[in-house]
Tab-separated table of C-alpha atoms in Angstrom:
chain	number	residue	atom	x	y	z
R	1	UNK	CA	0.033	0.015	-0.006
R	2	UNK	CA	2.759	2.420	0.995
R	3	UNK	CA	4.772	1.698	-2.138
R	4	UNK	CA	1.839	2.310	-4.454
R	5	UNK	CA	1.043	5.506	-2.707
R	6	UNK	CA	4.664	6.715	-3.015
R	7	UNK	CA	4.702	5.732	-6.718
R	8	UNK	CA	1.481	7.630	-7.257
R	9	UNK	CA	2.766	10.715	-5.524
R	10	UNK	CA	5.983	10.493	-7.567
R	11	UNK	CA	3.949	10.271	-10.767
R	12	UNK	CA	1.965	13.335	-9.772
R	13	UNK	CA	5.232	15.321	-9.077
R	14	UNK	CA	6.474	14.319	-12.489
R	15	UNK	CA	3.265	15.527	-14.161
R	16	UNK	CA	3.405	18.861	-12.268
R	17	UNK	CA	7.050	19.326	-13.061
R	18	UNK	CA	6.544	18.581	-16.669
R	19	UNK	CA	3.583	20.975	-16.945
R	20	UNK	CA	5.653	23.696	-15.236
R	21	UNK	CA	8.620	23.096	-17.628
R	22	UNK	CA	6.350	23.350	-20.625
R	23	UNK	CA	4.827	26.581	-19.409
R	24	UNK	CA	8.248	28.057	-18.608
R	25	UNK	CA	9.633	27.040	-21.986
R	26	UNK	CA	6.684	28.618	-23.765
R	27	UNK	CA	7.233	31.868	-21.978
R	28	UNK	CA	10.870	31.765	-22.579
R	29	UNK	CA	10.384	31.000	-26.282
R	30	UNK	CA	8.100	34.002	-26.604
R	31	UNK	CA	10.643	36.260	-24.964
R	32	UNK	CA	13.490	34.868	-27.151
R	33	UNK	CA	11.574	35.436	-30.398
R	34	UNK	CA	10.803	38.958	-29.366
R	35	UNK	CA	14.379	39.814	-28.420
R	36	UNK	CA	15.752	38.044	-31.475
R	37	UNK	CA	13.705	40.304	-33.670
R	38	UNK	CA	13.893	43.600	-31.783
R	39	UNK	CA	17.077	43.468	-29.636
R	40	UNK	CA	19.632	40.754	-30.513
R	41	UNK	CA	22.288	42.446	-28.380
R	42	UNK	CA	20.066	41.770	-25.266
R	43	UNK	CA	20.386	38.052	-25.952
R	44	UNK	CA	24.167	38.390	-26.076
R	45	UNK	CA	24.096	40.292	-22.761
R	46	UNK	CA	22.015	37.479	-21.254
R	47	UNK	CA	24.638	34.946	-22.038
R	48	UNK	CA	27.290	37.206	-20.502
R	49	UNK	CA	25.183	37.574	-17.459
R	50	UNK	CA	24.629	33.895	-17.012
R	51	UNK	CA	28.336	33.288	-17.529
R	52	UNK	CA	29.196	35.870	-14.793
R	53	UNK	CA	26.719	34.187	-12.352
R	54	UNK	CA	28.151	30.696	-12.868
R	55	UNK	CA	31.720	31.768	-12.825
R	56	UNK	CA	31.294	33.673	-9.581
R	57	UNK	CA	28.784	31.188	-8.100
R	58	UNK	CA	26.199	33.949	-7.769
R	59	UNK	CA	22.346	33.741	-7.762
R	60	UNK	CA	20.621	33.828	-11.190
R	61	UNK	CA	17.007	33.867	-12.517
R	62	UNK	CA	15.686	30.714	-14.039
R	63	UNK	CA	13.769	32.785	-16.715
R	64	UNK	CA	16.962	34.457	-17.743
R	65	UNK	CA	18.791	31.072	-17.995
R	66	UNK	CA	16.050	29.531	-20.191
R	67	UNK	CA	16.102	32.447	-22.724
R	68	UNK	CA	19.910	32.258	-22.800
R	69	UNK	CA	19.656	28.542	-23.397
R	70	UNK	CA	17.365	29.072	-26.381
R	71	UNK	CA	19.840	31.628	-27.802
R	72	UNK	CA	22.882	29.439	-27.513
R	73	UNK	CA	22.386	26.038	-25.869
R	74	UNK	CA	25.931	24.850	-26.621
R	75	UNK	CA	27.563	27.773	-24.865
R	76	UNK	CA	25.178	27.515	-21.889
R	77	UNK	CA	25.946	23.860	-21.544
R	78	UNK	CA	29.645	24.608	-21.325
R	79	UNK	CA	29.049	27.400	-18.699
R	80	UNK	CA	26.862	25.222	-16.572
R	81	UNK	CA	29.051	22.001	-16.657
R	82	UNK	CA	32.314	23.944	-16.075
R	83	UNK	CA	30.802	25.451	-12.982
R	84	UNK	CA	29.624	22.063	-11.837
R	85	UNK	CA	33.122	20.619	-12.233
R	86	UNK	CA	34.574	23.479	-10.066
R	87	UNK	CA	31.890	23.013	-7.383
R	88	UNK	CA	32.134	19.256	-7.144
R	89	UNK	CA	36.005	19.064	-7.148
R	90	UNK	CA	37.745	18.253	-3.890
R	91	UNK	CA	37.820	19.797	-1.482
R	92	UNK	CA	34.222	20.977	-1.530
R	93	UNK	CA	33.671	24.645	-0.801
R	94	UNK	CA	30.509	24.904	1.411
R	95	UNK	CA	29.373	28.171	0.024
R	96	UNK	CA	29.822	27.100	-3.533
R	97	UNK	CA	27.955	23.754	-2.904
R	98	UNK	CA	25.113	25.731	-1.113
R	99	UNK	CA	24.848	27.871	-4.299
R	100	UNK	CA	24.788	24.724	-6.434
R	101	UNK	CA	22.030	23.147	-4.380
R	102	UNK	CA	19.908	26.339	-4.142
R	103	UNK	CA	20.116	27.516	-7.764
R	104	UNK	CA	21.637	24.996	-10.137
R	105	UNK	CA	20.566	21.511	-8.946
R	106	UNK	CA	16.867	22.550	-8.611
R	107	UNK	CA	16.847	24.156	-12.129
R	108	UNK	CA	14.646	22.678	-14.847
R	109	UNK	CA	17.570	23.082	-17.229
R	110	UNK	CA	18.565	19.476	-16.417
R	111	UNK	CA	15.471	18.348	-18.182
R	112	UNK	CA	16.527	19.891	-21.497
R	113	UNK	CA	18.386	18.282	-24.298
R	114	UNK	CA	21.746	19.746	-25.314
R	115	UNK	CA	20.804	19.213	-28.968
R	116	UNK	CA	18.045	17.529	-30.996
R	117	UNK	CA	18.107	13.838	-30.281
R	118	UNK	CA	21.054	14.451	-27.988
R	119	UNK	CA	21.710	13.857	-24.333
R	120	UNK	CA	19.705	15.460	-21.665
R	121	UNK	CA	21.572	17.854	-19.301
R	122	UNK	CA	21.065	15.552	-16.333
R	123	UNK	CA	22.928	12.816	-18.231
R	124	UNK	CA	25.744	15.354	-18.878
R	125	UNK	CA	25.877	16.023	-15.153
R	126	UNK	CA	26.010	12.330	-14.345
R	127	UNK	CA	28.975	12.038	-16.694
R	128	UNK	CA	30.740	14.790	-14.838
R	129	UNK	CA	30.166	13.070	-11.442
R	130	UNK	CA	31.214	9.677	-12.715
R	131	UNK	CA	34.342	11.147	-14.201
R	132	UNK	CA	35.310	12.932	-11.025
R	133	UNK	CA	34.438	9.936	-8.808
R	134	UNK	CA	36.489	7.542	-11.019
R	135	UNK	CA	39.608	9.676	-10.519
R	136	UNK	CA	39.003	9.441	-6.730
R	137	UNK	CA	38.603	5.671	-6.933
R	138	UNK	CA	41.751	5.347	-8.957
R	139	UNK	CA	43.758	7.333	-6.393
R	140	UNK	CA	42.369	5.359	-3.530
R	141	UNK	CA	43.158	2.059	-5.374
R	142	UNK	CA	46.642	3.300	-6.007
R	143	UNK	CA	47.153	4.132	-2.231
R	144	UNK	CA	45.813	0.728	-1.345
R	145	UNK	CA	48.128	-1.054	-3.661
R	146	UNK	CA	50.972	0.854	-2.321
R	147	UNK	CA	50.182	0.040	1.220
R	148	UNK	CA	49.941	-3.674	0.328
R	149	UNK	CA	53.518	-3.644	-0.930
R	150	UNK	CA	54.873	-2.381	2.405
R	151	UNK	CA	56.921	-4.955	4.331
R	152	UNK	CA	54.679	-4.584	7.455
R	153	UNK	CA	51.298	-4.791	5.736
R	154	UNK	CA	50.751	-8.301	7.213
R	155	UNK	CA	50.963	-6.767	10.660
R	156	UNK	CA	48.226	-4.340	9.880
R	157	UNK	CA	45.990	-7.073	8.543
R	158	UNK	CA	46.719	-9.185	11.676
R	159	UNK	CA	45.052	-6.488	13.896
R	160	UNK	CA	41.677	-7.942	15.097
R	161	UNK	CA	38.509	-5.810	15.208
R	162	UNK	CA	37.408	-5.101	18.735
R	163	UNK	CA	34.153	-3.453	19.691
R	164	UNK	CA	34.373	-1.496	22.943
R	165	UNK	CA	30.797	-0.202	22.582
R	166	UNK	CA	28.479	-2.044	20.272
R	167	UNK	CA	25.394	0.172	20.748
R	168	UNK	CA	24.837	3.919	20.984
R	169	UNK	CA	22.598	3.427	24.072
R	170	UNK	CA	25.302	1.725	25.969
R	171	UNK	CA	25.744	3.175	29.469
R	172	UNK	CA	29.362	4.129	28.674
R	173	UNK	CA	28.135	6.395	25.883
R	174	UNK	CA	25.591	8.342	27.993
R	175	UNK	CA	23.030	8.740	25.255
R	176	UNK	CA	19.318	7.884	25.296
R	177	UNK	CA	18.962	8.185	29.046
R	178	UNK	CA	15.761	10.286	29.037
R	179	UNK	CA	13.051	8.938	31.347
R	180	UNK	CA	10.621	8.901	28.405
R	181	UNK	CA	12.791	6.166	26.975
R	182	UNK	CA	13.936	4.332	30.014
R	183	UNK	CA	10.446	4.023	31.460
R	184	UNK	CA	9.321	2.004	28.539
R	185	UNK	CA	12.251	-0.381	28.682
R	186	UNK	CA	11.768	-0.924	32.421
R	187	UNK	CA	8.142	-2.025	32.106
R	188	UNK	CA	7.574	-5.204	33.867
R	189	UNK	CA	4.562	-6.340	31.839
R	190	UNK	CA	4.978	-9.363	29.691
R	191	UNK	CA	2.200	-8.420	27.355
R	192	UNK	CA	2.799	-8.629	23.615
R	193	UNK	CA	1.715	-5.004	23.267
R	194	UNK	CA	4.410	-3.913	25.601
R	195	UNK	CA	7.045	-5.695	23.757
R	196	UNK	CA	5.953	-4.191	20.466
R	197	UNK	CA	6.108	-0.702	22.090
R	198	UNK	CA	9.597	-1.486	23.279
R	199	UNK	CA	10.665	-2.450	19.773
R	200	UNK	CA	9.026	0.600	18.362
R	201	UNK	CA	10.777	2.964	20.843
R	202	UNK	CA	14.112	1.137	20.286
R	203	UNK	CA	13.974	1.170	16.443
R	204	UNK	CA	12.188	4.403	15.795
R	205	UNK	CA	12.028	7.003	18.437
R	206	UNK	CA	15.584	6.304	19.728
R	207	UNK	CA	16.998	6.449	16.262
R	208	UNK	CA	15.130	9.673	15.664
R	209	UNK	CA	16.632	11.249	18.826
R	210	UNK	CA	20.132	10.143	17.830
């Protein structure tokens, strides 16, 4: 039941997002056609404005980005993906990443194709992420291989795992000591309902508090 409801809600969100995108694109197309006929220079200025926003990780308007995209999709693609590469490279800059989440990631631009019958922008973003993560994996693999070649590597592997504290509600940790929790666990009743409540508190409320 829950899964079918989630699927239905997701489908509704997709329909709403698609309708919004179509409406926004229709408005952007009208603005683009007007500017193309009456003020081509304004379109070039829009591209420059978008480029400035992405190069300095500054806020931008979605409506401006869509018009700029219609004017020169290829150039906009390069501007956007270059900024994404800078934001996602290590080490992550928190301010730049907040800008990415607030303005870029939520943009409908990812639902557009870079060219007719070409890749969608979200596929281009996945490509950037996969490329950057593969470099990290290669570096980690290289470090691991180097460590394995060390003459004392077998001593490291001989170290056994030891759990000093296996649970976060262990007395030694000092967490989850609130009476609202402890009262439930100290109940003397053997009723099945009481056991169910203890399991609920342990696996839901306690985790939520942590």
